[in-house]
Short mmCIF file of C-alpha atoms and ligand atoms in Angstrom, two decimals:
data_model
loop_
_atom_site.label_atom_id
_atom_site.label_comp_id
_atom_site.label_asym_id
_atom_site.label_seq_id
_atom_site.Cartn_x
_atom_site.Cartn_y
_atom_site.Cartn_z
CA MET A 16 7.73 -33.21 31.09
CA GLY A 17 7.83 -36.27 28.88
CA LEU A 18 8.69 -36.21 25.24
CA ASN A 19 5.81 -36.51 22.87
CA PRO A 20 6.02 -39.69 20.87
CA VAL A 21 7.13 -39.00 17.32
CA GLU A 22 4.38 -39.64 14.83
CA TYR A 23 5.63 -41.37 11.72
CA PRO A 24 3.78 -40.64 8.49
CA LYS A 25 2.15 -43.76 7.12
CA CYS A 26 4.06 -43.65 3.87
CA GLY A 27 7.45 -43.37 5.57
CA ALA A 28 9.41 -40.28 6.46
CA VAL A 29 10.71 -39.62 2.98
CA GLU A 30 10.03 -40.80 -0.49
CA PHE A 31 11.81 -40.39 -3.82
CA LYS A 32 9.66 -39.34 -6.71
CA GLY A 33 10.86 -38.37 -10.15
CA SER A 34 10.02 -34.89 -11.33
CA VAL A 35 11.21 -32.88 -14.27
CA PHE A 36 12.55 -29.35 -13.85
CA THR A 37 14.00 -27.00 -16.37
CA LEU A 38 16.74 -24.86 -14.93
CA PRO A 39 18.33 -21.80 -16.40
CA VAL A 40 21.88 -22.56 -17.53
CA LEU A 41 24.60 -20.00 -16.99
CA HIS A 42 27.33 -20.38 -19.58
CA LEU A 43 30.73 -19.29 -18.30
CA HIS A 44 32.94 -17.67 -20.90
CA SER A 45 35.76 -16.76 -18.54
CA VAL A 46 37.40 -18.20 -15.44
CA ASP A 47 38.32 -14.70 -14.22
CA LEU A 48 35.94 -14.32 -11.29
CA ARG A 49 35.91 -10.55 -11.52
CA VAL A 50 34.88 -10.61 -15.16
CA VAL A 51 32.16 -13.18 -14.48
CA VAL A 52 30.77 -11.42 -11.43
CA GLU A 53 30.75 -8.01 -13.07
CA GLY A 54 29.11 -9.35 -16.21
CA LEU A 55 26.46 -11.03 -14.16
CA ALA A 56 25.85 -7.99 -12.00
CA ARG A 57 25.29 -5.96 -15.15
CA HIS A 58 22.66 -8.43 -16.30
CA LEU A 59 20.92 -8.65 -12.96
CA ALA A 60 20.96 -4.88 -12.57
CA LYS A 61 18.52 -4.79 -15.47
CA GLY A 62 15.95 -6.11 -13.04
CA LEU A 63 15.59 -9.69 -14.12
CA ARG A 64 13.17 -10.70 -11.39
CA PHE A 65 12.61 -13.96 -13.15
CA PHE A 66 16.02 -15.16 -12.06
CA GLU A 67 15.83 -13.94 -8.49
CA GLY A 68 16.44 -16.85 -6.15
CA ALA A 69 16.45 -19.17 -9.16
CA PRO A 70 18.42 -22.42 -9.18
CA VAL A 71 21.00 -22.34 -11.97
CA VAL A 72 23.25 -24.86 -13.62
CA LEU A 73 26.74 -23.70 -14.57
CA ASP A 74 27.86 -24.81 -18.01
CA LEU A 75 31.66 -25.03 -18.08
CA GLY A 76 31.89 -26.25 -21.68
CA ALA A 77 33.69 -23.09 -22.80
CA VAL A 78 36.22 -23.14 -19.97
CA ARG A 79 37.10 -26.84 -19.81
CA GLY A 80 40.73 -27.47 -18.88
CA GLN A 81 41.05 -24.04 -17.23
CA ALA A 82 41.52 -23.55 -13.52
CA LEU A 83 38.35 -22.15 -11.96
CA ASP A 84 37.66 -21.38 -8.30
CA LEU A 85 34.20 -22.91 -8.05
CA VAL A 86 33.93 -22.48 -4.30
CA ALA A 87 34.41 -18.72 -4.59
CA LEU A 88 32.18 -18.48 -7.66
CA ASN A 89 29.45 -20.35 -5.79
CA GLU A 90 29.58 -17.77 -3.00
CA HIS A 91 29.50 -14.84 -5.43
CA LEU A 92 26.48 -16.25 -7.22
CA ARG A 93 24.62 -16.79 -3.96
CA ALA A 94 25.39 -13.23 -2.98
CA GLN A 95 23.66 -12.22 -6.23
CA ASP A 96 20.58 -14.20 -5.20
CA LEU A 97 21.19 -17.09 -7.54
CA VAL A 98 21.27 -20.67 -6.23
CA PRO A 99 23.82 -22.76 -8.14
CA VAL A 100 22.77 -26.40 -7.98
CA GLY A 101 25.18 -28.13 -10.30
CA VAL A 102 27.71 -27.98 -13.11
CA ARG A 103 27.76 -29.61 -16.48
CA SER A 104 30.34 -30.11 -19.23
CA ALA A 105 33.02 -29.92 -16.49
CA ASP A 106 36.46 -31.52 -16.80
CA PRO A 107 37.51 -34.03 -14.08
CA GLU A 108 39.41 -31.38 -12.12
CA GLN A 109 36.37 -29.07 -12.16
CA GLN A 110 34.09 -31.96 -11.22
CA ALA A 111 36.12 -32.62 -8.09
CA GLN A 112 35.93 -28.93 -7.23
CA ALA A 113 32.22 -28.89 -7.82
CA ARG A 114 31.70 -31.66 -5.28
CA GLU A 115 33.80 -29.73 -2.83
CA ALA A 116 31.59 -26.67 -3.38
CA GLY A 117 28.51 -28.80 -2.75
CA LEU A 118 27.38 -28.74 -6.39
CA ALA A 119 25.99 -31.70 -8.29
CA VAL A 120 27.78 -32.90 -11.41
CA LEU A 121 25.23 -33.19 -14.16
CA GLN A 122 25.67 -35.13 -17.37
CA GLY A 123 24.73 -34.00 -20.82
CA GLY A 124 22.44 -31.10 -21.44
CA ALA A 125 20.29 -30.16 -24.33
CA ARG A 126 19.75 -33.75 -25.39
CA ILE A 127 18.30 -34.71 -22.03
CA GLU A 128 16.22 -31.56 -21.84
CA ARG A 129 14.71 -32.35 -25.19
CA GLU A 130 13.75 -35.85 -24.16
CA GLU A 131 12.20 -34.58 -20.97
CA ALA A 132 10.29 -31.77 -22.58
CA PRO A 133 6.58 -32.17 -21.97
CA ARG A 134 5.13 -33.96 -24.94
CA ARG A 135 2.01 -32.37 -26.29
CA GLU A 136 -0.72 -34.96 -26.61
CA PRO A 137 -2.98 -34.14 -29.55
CA ASP A 138 -6.15 -34.70 -27.53
CA SER A 139 -5.04 -32.62 -24.56
CA LEU A 140 -3.78 -29.60 -26.48
CA PRO A 141 -4.51 -26.62 -24.26
CA LEU A 142 -6.02 -23.60 -25.94
CA ALA A 143 -3.67 -20.71 -26.40
CA LYS A 144 -4.08 -17.97 -23.85
CA VAL A 145 -5.08 -14.76 -25.63
CA VAL A 146 -4.42 -11.34 -24.11
CA GLU A 147 -6.00 -8.28 -25.72
CA GLN A 148 -4.83 -5.56 -23.33
CA PRO A 149 -1.31 -4.12 -23.29
CA VAL A 150 0.99 -5.86 -20.82
CA ARG A 151 2.48 -2.96 -18.88
CA SER A 152 5.64 -2.36 -16.90
CA GLY A 153 5.62 -4.53 -13.77
CA GLN A 154 2.96 -6.90 -15.05
CA GLN A 155 3.51 -10.56 -15.78
CA VAL A 156 1.39 -12.90 -17.90
CA TYR A 157 1.95 -16.66 -17.89
CA ALA A 158 0.34 -19.17 -20.23
CA ARG A 159 0.53 -22.48 -18.41
CA GLY A 160 0.72 -25.56 -20.58
CA GLY A 161 0.45 -23.84 -23.94
CA ASP A 162 0.99 -20.85 -26.18
CA LEU A 163 0.54 -17.20 -25.34
CA VAL A 164 -0.96 -14.86 -27.94
CA LEU A 165 -0.75 -11.11 -27.34
CA LEU A 166 -2.77 -8.68 -29.42
CA ALA A 167 -1.43 -5.50 -27.79
CA PRO A 168 2.07 -4.30 -26.93
CA VAL A 169 4.29 -5.87 -24.29
CA ASN A 170 5.87 -2.78 -22.77
CA PRO A 171 9.35 -2.28 -21.30
CA GLY A 172 9.53 -3.85 -17.86
CA ALA A 173 6.69 -6.30 -18.58
CA GLU A 174 7.20 -10.06 -18.65
CA VAL A 175 5.34 -12.59 -20.82
CA ILE A 176 5.93 -16.26 -20.13
CA ALA A 177 4.62 -19.45 -21.72
CA ASP A 178 5.19 -23.16 -21.53
CA GLY A 179 4.73 -23.11 -25.30
CA SER A 180 5.42 -20.39 -27.86
CA ILE A 181 4.75 -16.66 -27.57
CA HIS A 182 3.13 -14.71 -30.40
CA VAL A 183 3.01 -10.93 -30.16
CA TYR A 184 0.92 -9.21 -32.85
CA ALA A 185 2.26 -5.86 -31.68
CA PRO A 186 5.60 -4.52 -30.48
CA LEU A 187 7.48 -6.76 -28.03
CA ARG A 188 9.42 -4.31 -25.83
CA GLY A 189 9.64 -6.22 -22.56
CA ARG A 190 10.82 -9.73 -21.73
CA ALA A 191 9.55 -12.90 -23.35
CA LEU A 192 10.29 -16.37 -21.99
CA ALA A 193 8.98 -19.25 -24.09
CA GLY A 194 9.16 -22.96 -23.30
CA VAL A 195 9.85 -22.30 -19.63
CA ARG A 196 9.18 -25.92 -18.75
CA GLY A 197 11.73 -27.11 -21.25
CA ASP A 198 10.01 -27.18 -24.63
CA THR A 199 13.00 -26.53 -26.87
CA ALA A 200 10.71 -26.32 -29.89
CA ALA A 201 8.97 -23.23 -28.49
CA ARG A 202 9.46 -19.99 -30.39
CA ILE A 203 8.91 -16.30 -29.90
CA PHE A 204 7.27 -14.29 -32.66
CA ALA A 205 6.74 -10.55 -32.66
CA LEU A 206 5.54 -8.03 -35.23
CA SER A 207 8.08 -5.55 -33.94
CA MET A 208 11.07 -7.05 -32.15
CA GLU A 209 12.29 -4.60 -29.49
CA ALA A 210 12.66 -7.07 -26.59
CA GLU A 211 14.80 -6.45 -23.50
CA LEU A 212 15.27 -10.18 -22.94
CA VAL A 213 14.28 -13.35 -24.74
CA SER A 214 14.49 -16.93 -23.54
CA VAL A 215 13.62 -20.31 -25.02
CA ALA A 216 13.74 -23.36 -22.73
CA GLY A 217 16.06 -21.59 -20.31
CA HIS A 218 18.50 -20.33 -22.93
CA PHE A 219 18.28 -16.59 -22.61
CA ARG A 220 19.79 -13.49 -24.10
CA ILE A 221 19.62 -9.94 -22.90
CA PHE A 222 19.53 -7.20 -25.50
CA GLU A 223 21.38 -4.42 -23.75
CA GLU A 224 20.77 -1.90 -26.47
CA ALA A 225 18.42 -3.44 -28.97
CA PRO A 226 18.03 -6.72 -30.82
CA PRO A 227 20.47 -7.17 -33.73
CA GLY A 228 20.15 -4.42 -36.30
CA SER A 229 18.51 -6.38 -39.06
CA VAL A 230 15.46 -7.35 -36.99
CA HIS A 231 15.19 -4.38 -34.63
CA ARG A 232 11.65 -3.04 -34.82
CA ARG A 233 10.82 -5.56 -37.52
CA PRO A 234 8.75 -8.72 -37.59
CA ALA A 235 11.01 -11.45 -36.25
CA GLN A 236 11.13 -14.83 -34.57
CA ILE A 237 13.46 -16.36 -32.05
CA TYR A 238 14.07 -20.09 -31.70
CA LEU A 239 16.60 -22.65 -30.52
CA ASP A 240 18.92 -24.36 -32.96
CA GLY A 241 20.56 -26.96 -30.74
CA GLU A 242 22.19 -24.90 -28.02
CA ARG A 243 22.11 -21.67 -29.99
CA LEU A 244 19.39 -19.07 -29.82
CA VAL A 245 18.64 -17.76 -33.27
CA VAL A 246 16.88 -14.56 -34.25
CA ARG A 247 15.49 -14.27 -37.72
CA ALA A 248 13.34 -11.85 -39.61
CA LEU A 249 9.84 -13.10 -40.32
CA ASP A 250 10.55 -12.81 -44.03
CA PRO A 251 13.43 -15.29 -43.85
CA TRP A 252 13.88 -15.54 -47.62
CA LYS A 253 15.18 -11.99 -47.44
CA ASP A 254 17.18 -12.34 -44.29
CA PRO A 255 19.63 -14.95 -43.00
CA ALA A 256 19.47 -16.36 -39.47
CA HIS A 257 21.70 -14.77 -36.83
CA SER A 258 22.97 -16.52 -33.76
CA ILE A 259 22.46 -14.25 -30.80
CA MET B 21 -24.78 10.28 -10.39
CA SER B 22 -21.44 11.54 -9.13
CA GLU B 23 -18.12 10.51 -10.64
CA ILE B 24 -14.76 9.95 -8.97
CA ILE B 25 -11.63 11.02 -10.84
CA VAL B 26 -8.13 10.12 -9.67
CA VAL B 27 -5.16 12.23 -10.79
CA THR B 28 -2.17 9.89 -10.64
CA SER B 29 1.26 9.30 -12.19
CA GLY B 30 3.57 6.88 -10.43
CA LYS B 31 6.50 9.28 -10.63
CA GLY B 32 6.71 12.21 -8.25
CA GLY B 33 6.76 15.89 -9.10
CA VAL B 34 5.17 15.61 -12.54
CA GLY B 35 2.23 17.95 -11.86
CA LYS B 36 -0.53 15.89 -10.20
CA THR B 37 -1.40 18.43 -7.54
CA THR B 38 -1.19 21.34 -9.98
CA THR B 39 -3.54 19.40 -12.25
CA SER B 40 -5.94 18.37 -9.47
CA ALA B 41 -6.29 21.99 -8.33
CA SER B 42 -6.93 23.42 -11.80
CA PHE B 43 -9.08 20.54 -12.99
CA ALA B 44 -11.33 20.62 -9.92
CA SER B 45 -11.56 24.42 -10.15
CA GLY B 46 -12.43 24.16 -13.84
CA LEU B 47 -15.28 21.73 -13.17
CA ALA B 48 -16.60 24.03 -10.42
CA LEU B 49 -16.27 27.12 -12.65
CA ARG B 50 -18.68 25.38 -15.00
CA GLY B 51 -21.19 25.02 -12.21
CA HIS B 52 -20.56 21.41 -11.19
CA ARG B 53 -20.49 20.75 -7.47
CA THR B 54 -16.93 19.50 -6.98
CA VAL B 55 -14.71 18.38 -4.13
CA VAL B 56 -10.97 17.77 -4.37
CA ILE B 57 -9.31 15.42 -1.87
CA ASP B 58 -5.61 15.39 -0.96
CA PHE B 59 -4.48 11.75 -0.54
CA ASP B 60 -0.86 12.74 0.10
CA VAL B 61 -0.91 12.03 3.83
CA GLY B 62 2.17 13.48 5.49
CA LEU B 63 3.15 15.72 2.56
CA ARG B 64 -0.02 17.70 2.02
CA ASN B 65 0.28 20.59 -0.37
CA LEU B 66 -3.00 20.73 -2.25
CA ASP B 67 -4.21 23.23 0.37
CA LEU B 68 -1.19 25.46 -0.40
CA ILE B 69 -1.84 25.44 -4.14
CA MET B 70 -5.53 26.14 -3.46
CA GLY B 71 -4.56 28.91 -1.05
CA CYS B 72 -6.55 27.54 1.89
CA GLU B 73 -3.75 26.25 4.13
CA ARG B 74 -4.61 28.63 6.95
CA ARG B 75 -8.14 27.37 7.13
CA VAL B 76 -7.29 23.69 7.68
CA VAL B 77 -8.68 22.56 11.04
CA TYR B 78 -9.71 18.96 10.50
CA ASP B 79 -8.47 16.70 7.73
CA PHE B 80 -9.29 13.57 5.73
CA VAL B 81 -7.78 11.23 8.34
CA ASN B 82 -9.76 12.89 11.16
CA VAL B 83 -12.92 12.13 9.23
CA ILE B 84 -11.92 8.53 8.50
CA GLN B 85 -11.16 7.96 12.15
CA GLY B 86 -14.40 9.52 13.31
CA GLU B 87 -12.72 12.46 15.08
CA ALA B 88 -14.53 15.02 12.96
CA LYS B 89 -17.62 15.18 10.80
CA LEU B 90 -17.11 15.47 7.06
CA LYS B 91 -18.83 18.89 7.07
CA GLN B 92 -16.30 20.16 9.63
CA ALA B 93 -13.32 19.10 7.51
CA LEU B 94 -14.51 20.37 4.11
CA ILE B 95 -13.09 23.78 3.25
CA ARG B 96 -15.06 26.01 0.94
CA ASP B 97 -12.87 27.39 -1.85
CA LYS B 98 -12.65 31.17 -1.81
CA HIS B 99 -12.45 31.57 -5.60
CA THR B 100 -15.24 29.27 -6.76
CA PRO B 101 -18.59 28.79 -5.01
CA ASP B 102 -19.17 25.16 -6.00
CA LEU B 103 -15.75 23.88 -4.92
CA TYR B 104 -14.64 22.28 -1.65
CA VAL B 105 -11.26 20.96 -0.50
CA LEU B 106 -10.72 17.99 1.79
CA PRO B 107 -7.14 18.44 3.01
CA ALA B 108 -4.68 15.69 3.94
CA SER B 109 -3.18 15.35 7.35
CA GLN B 110 0.32 16.70 7.77
CA THR B 111 1.26 14.32 10.54
CA ARG B 112 -0.61 11.02 10.44
CA ASP B 113 0.91 8.03 8.81
CA LYS B 114 -0.40 6.57 5.60
CA GLU B 115 -1.77 3.43 7.21
CA ALA B 116 -4.68 5.57 8.37
CA LEU B 117 -6.12 5.37 4.84
CA THR B 118 -8.10 2.14 5.04
CA LYS B 119 -10.21 0.80 2.21
CA GLU B 120 -13.36 0.87 4.36
CA GLY B 121 -12.63 4.33 5.75
CA VAL B 122 -11.94 5.89 2.35
CA GLY B 123 -14.98 4.14 0.88
CA ALA B 124 -17.26 5.48 3.60
CA VAL B 125 -16.06 9.07 3.11
CA LEU B 126 -16.45 8.82 -0.67
CA ASP B 127 -19.98 7.43 -0.27
CA GLU B 128 -20.92 10.39 1.90
CA LEU B 129 -19.40 12.83 -0.59
CA ARG B 130 -21.31 11.23 -3.46
CA GLU B 131 -24.54 12.44 -1.90
CA ASP B 132 -23.52 16.10 -2.25
CA PHE B 133 -21.12 16.36 -5.17
CA ASP B 134 -21.14 15.82 -8.93
CA TYR B 135 -17.39 15.29 -9.17
CA ILE B 136 -14.90 13.99 -6.62
CA VAL B 137 -11.28 14.63 -7.65
CA CYS B 138 -8.60 12.58 -5.84
CA ASP B 139 -5.06 14.01 -5.84
CA SER B 140 -2.84 10.92 -5.57
CA PRO B 141 0.58 10.87 -3.96
CA ALA B 142 3.52 9.60 -6.04
CA GLY B 143 4.56 5.96 -5.93
CA ILE B 144 2.53 2.78 -5.78
CA GLU B 145 2.10 2.56 -2.02
CA ARG B 146 -1.07 2.63 0.02
CA GLY B 147 -1.88 6.32 -0.54
CA ALA B 148 -1.71 5.94 -4.32
CA LEU B 149 -3.64 2.66 -4.26
CA MET B 150 -6.40 4.16 -2.11
CA ALA B 151 -6.64 7.27 -4.29
CA MET B 152 -7.33 5.18 -7.39
CA TYR B 153 -9.24 2.26 -5.84
CA TYR B 154 -12.78 3.67 -6.10
CA ALA B 155 -12.26 5.89 -9.15
CA ASP B 156 -14.39 5.91 -12.30
CA HIS B 157 -11.82 7.91 -14.28
CA ALA B 158 -8.04 8.16 -14.09
CA ILE B 159 -6.13 11.17 -15.37
CA VAL B 160 -2.60 9.86 -15.75
CA VAL B 161 -0.11 12.73 -15.63
CA THR B 162 3.11 12.20 -17.57
CA ASN B 163 6.11 14.36 -18.42
CA PRO B 164 7.76 13.80 -21.82
CA GLU B 165 10.65 11.75 -20.47
CA VAL B 166 11.34 8.03 -20.36
CA SER B 167 11.18 7.43 -16.60
CA SER B 168 7.92 9.30 -16.19
CA VAL B 169 6.33 7.41 -19.07
CA ARG B 170 7.56 4.10 -17.67
CA ASP B 171 6.00 4.87 -14.27
CA SER B 172 2.73 5.89 -15.89
CA ASP B 173 2.70 2.57 -17.70
CA ARG B 174 3.17 0.85 -14.35
CA ILE B 175 0.28 2.77 -12.77
CA LEU B 176 -1.98 1.97 -15.74
CA GLY B 177 -1.27 -1.71 -15.19
CA ILE B 178 -2.04 -1.41 -11.49
CA ILE B 179 -5.31 0.37 -12.24
CA ASP B 180 -6.31 -2.51 -14.48
CA ALA B 181 -5.42 -5.08 -11.85
CA LYS B 182 -6.13 -3.59 -8.43
CA SER B 183 -8.94 -1.05 -8.68
CA LYS B 184 -12.39 -1.86 -7.30
CA ARG B 185 -13.73 -1.98 -10.85
CA ALA B 186 -11.08 -4.56 -11.79
CA GLU B 187 -11.55 -6.61 -8.63
CA GLU B 188 -15.30 -6.74 -9.05
CA GLY B 189 -15.23 -7.32 -12.79
CA GLU B 190 -17.08 -4.10 -13.62
CA ALA B 191 -16.45 -1.97 -16.71
CA PRO B 192 -12.81 -0.83 -16.62
CA MET B 193 -11.88 2.61 -15.36
CA ALA B 194 -11.85 5.28 -18.09
CA LYS B 195 -8.27 6.42 -18.63
CA HIS B 196 -7.05 9.79 -19.88
CA LEU B 197 -3.47 10.78 -20.57
CA LEU B 198 -2.34 14.30 -19.66
CA ILE B 199 1.14 15.36 -20.75
CA THR B 200 2.48 18.21 -18.61
CA ARG B 201 5.65 20.30 -18.50
CA TYR B 202 5.85 19.99 -22.28
CA VAL B 203 8.58 22.05 -23.94
CA SER B 204 8.09 22.07 -27.70
CA GLU B 205 11.64 23.27 -28.41
CA ARG B 206 13.12 20.36 -26.49
CA VAL B 207 10.83 17.89 -28.21
CA ALA B 208 11.89 19.30 -31.57
CA ALA B 209 15.55 18.97 -30.52
CA GLY B 210 14.98 15.32 -29.60
CA GLU B 211 15.69 15.98 -25.91
CA MET B 212 12.14 15.12 -24.87
CA LEU B 213 9.80 12.39 -26.04
CA SER B 214 7.27 13.42 -28.65
CA ILE B 215 3.54 13.12 -28.06
CA ASP B 216 3.41 10.33 -30.64
CA ASP B 217 6.13 8.35 -28.85
CA ILE B 218 4.28 8.64 -25.55
CA LEU B 219 0.91 7.70 -27.04
CA GLU B 220 2.39 4.73 -28.85
CA LEU B 221 3.79 3.35 -25.65
CA LEU B 222 0.94 4.09 -23.27
CA ALA B 223 -1.95 3.49 -25.67
CA VAL B 224 -4.35 5.71 -23.70
CA PRO B 225 -6.39 8.58 -25.20
CA LEU B 226 -4.86 12.01 -24.78
CA ILE B 227 -6.91 14.56 -22.84
CA GLY B 228 -4.46 17.41 -23.10
CA VAL B 229 -0.96 18.83 -23.17
CA ILE B 230 0.12 21.48 -20.64
CA PRO B 231 3.25 23.37 -21.66
CA GLU B 232 6.00 24.18 -19.17
CA SER B 233 5.41 27.72 -17.97
CA GLU B 234 6.55 30.08 -15.26
CA SER B 235 2.98 31.06 -14.60
CA VAL B 236 2.36 27.68 -12.94
CA LEU B 237 4.85 28.42 -10.19
CA GLN B 238 3.55 31.97 -9.81
CA ALA B 239 0.03 30.64 -9.47
CA SER B 240 1.05 28.10 -6.81
CA ASN B 241 2.89 30.74 -4.86
CA ALA B 242 -0.17 32.96 -4.97
CA GLY B 243 -2.43 30.08 -3.93
CA VAL B 244 -4.69 30.55 -6.96
CA PRO B 245 -4.93 27.57 -9.35
CA VAL B 246 -3.53 28.58 -12.73
CA ILE B 247 -6.82 27.90 -14.54
CA HIS B 248 -8.18 31.11 -13.01
CA ASP B 249 -5.74 33.12 -15.12
CA GLN B 250 -7.06 32.71 -18.65
CA ALA B 251 -4.36 35.07 -19.95
CA THR B 252 -1.77 32.33 -19.43
CA VAL B 253 -1.03 29.37 -21.69
CA PRO B 254 -1.34 26.71 -18.95
CA GLY B 255 -4.56 28.34 -17.75
CA GLN B 256 -6.07 27.97 -21.23
CA ALA B 257 -4.65 24.49 -21.67
CA TYR B 258 -6.25 23.35 -18.41
CA ALA B 259 -9.57 24.90 -19.45
CA ASP B 260 -9.36 22.83 -22.65
CA VAL B 261 -8.76 19.69 -20.58
CA VAL B 262 -11.90 20.34 -18.53
CA ALA B 263 -13.90 20.95 -21.72
CA ARG B 264 -12.66 17.71 -23.29
CA PHE B 265 -13.45 15.81 -20.10
CA LEU B 266 -17.00 17.14 -20.32
CA GLY B 267 -17.24 15.84 -23.86
CA GLU B 268 -16.50 18.97 -25.89
CA ASP B 269 -14.37 18.84 -29.00
CA LYS B 270 -11.30 21.04 -28.53
CA PRO B 271 -8.31 20.78 -30.85
CA LEU B 272 -4.89 20.58 -29.18
CA ARG B 273 -3.04 23.90 -28.93
CA PHE B 274 0.34 25.19 -27.82
CA LEU B 275 2.27 22.28 -29.34
CA GLU B 276 4.51 24.32 -31.61
CA PRO B 277 7.28 26.67 -30.49
CA GLU B 278 5.87 30.19 -30.14
CA LYS B 279 6.53 32.23 -33.25
CA LYS B 280 8.31 35.40 -32.35
CA GLY B 281 6.69 38.53 -33.72
CA LEU B 282 8.66 41.08 -35.73
CA LEU B 283 9.19 43.40 -32.78
CA LYS B 284 10.36 40.57 -30.56
CA ARG B 285 12.73 39.38 -33.26
CA LEU B 286 14.13 42.88 -33.63
CA PHE B 287 14.46 43.70 -29.99
CA GLY B 288 14.53 40.28 -28.29
CA THR B 289 12.56 39.68 -25.13
N1 ATP C 313 3.19 23.08 -16.56
C1 ATP C 313 4.13 23.36 -15.63
N2 ATP C 313 5.07 24.31 -15.89
C2 ATP C 313 6.02 24.59 -14.99
N3 ATP C 313 6.11 24.02 -13.77
C3 ATP C 313 5.20 23.09 -13.44
C4 ATP C 313 4.16 22.70 -14.35
N4 ATP C 313 3.41 21.75 -13.74
C5 ATP C 313 3.95 21.55 -12.52
N5 ATP C 313 5.01 22.36 -12.33
C6 ATP C 313 5.87 22.45 -11.14
O1 ATP C 313 6.37 21.16 -10.84
C7 ATP C 313 6.47 20.97 -9.45
C8 ATP C 313 5.68 19.73 -9.06
O2 ATP C 313 4.31 19.95 -9.33
P1 ATP C 313 3.18 19.24 -8.48
O3 ATP C 313 3.37 19.48 -7.03
O4 ATP C 313 1.88 19.58 -9.09
O5 ATP C 313 3.56 17.74 -8.81
P2 ATP C 313 3.03 16.41 -8.11
O6 ATP C 313 2.99 15.39 -9.19
O7 ATP C 313 1.78 16.67 -7.37
O8 ATP C 313 4.21 16.11 -7.09
P3 ATP C 313 4.20 15.03 -5.92
O9 ATP C 313 4.47 13.72 -6.61
O10 ATP C 313 5.32 15.45 -5.05
O11 ATP C 313 2.86 15.07 -5.27
C9 ATP C 313 5.91 22.23 -8.80
O12 ATP C 313 7.01 23.06 -8.46
C10 ATP C 313 5.10 22.86 -9.91
O13 ATP C 313 5.06 24.26 -9.79
MG1 MG C 314 1.28 16.26 -5.28
#
């Protein structure tokens, strides 16, 4: 039996094309693997389906100059269904280790993300997606290319996602992820802030108990100030901003 | 024009079958021709609660698979003339419930009955999806505790996404919330969710509250749905639910702890 001749695609076998992705960034605050793995397991146990199988970038900014076993960490993360693709803010030692673990060494961070964020052309502004029914446990609503406006509650276990900002004119009790394609100017607004998780442009926080006391069950907004997520009451003249 | 009502919950053991039996009996007691179908293939127990387990010959799956005629499988209730039971199979697997098969049986039942009550199994698997797929009304049964409320929320979302009405863009299914196993003392002590908490989260109109009561278990053991005993609190509460479903205005009762009379306070009970 003869071999079939290989058919070459007309445009060549492979081709490089630029494409912009926003990846969740996992900030390491400890080099103790046990602490990291347990902390992560606790987060994932809360059922964050959004991160299942997700590529993540490890930010080592807080542990620069400390010895870290990246090969072992890589394996632990994969066991938790995360796919580490690279590190950033790593010191030279850590960079060498990263290459050994098969991870890319990425430069910079927020600055690049901001430049790559999709620019909103005034004439192509998509209409906000408006949802009038409650978003219930297990449901997911995604507003592609624009804002998401919700006129009924987002219940625990529900997920609302937007490329732009998210506005909830009702209690926000589930998870809200704004700017998921990298718009760092996206914000989350809710008339009653009771979220389980919030994220802006891949920077996320989980509220294990409840959002910080001063905004819990109150009108509040969440936005990015540089690398920091900030939560603030919607009557800001009465209430200072809190990093969260 | 007949109407299909699914009794569903998500979480198991909250009182769906108890409710299906009393609700269907209540509709029949008011003279409506009613059939109640057990969708819990493999775990049937509607026939036990209705007290007709010894008369099961053919079941729902037999009818779907063409092994028996619908008339052969329907069991006439011994307490109420206008009520029939379509039992589930004890042995078949759930895959036997196909969309076409269930639809065909429901269409045939529509010709004879005013109300078709579907007792859903727990969970969000095929049995539960088939029980709610063709329904016009959903009675969502919830206990006053966080996990039960969360599962009811989940089922409400699935109804809005996966029912025939949703798929075909018809008017949405009418939804009714029924809180069962309610213990006013425990609500007052903060150990159970209050009715207001549940309503705020689920945002579905309340059709009734059934207090926790020993008489429910006694009724199931006797094989007589509790609504037949109008001396009991759950019996009266279920009768109120049926009345509200039929459009009557009935204020909620049995929400406050029972006040002990002087004799009871003196001598205890
Ligand atoms: N109001 C009530 N007071 C006391 N016990 C109750 C009440 N309602 C239901 N029960 C009891 O709770 C148990 C479960 O009830 P039932 O079988 O109706 O639930 P179900 O939701 O149909 O369960 P499954 O999910 O297994 O089908 C039974 O033992 C029943 O007697
Ligand atoms: Mg049951």
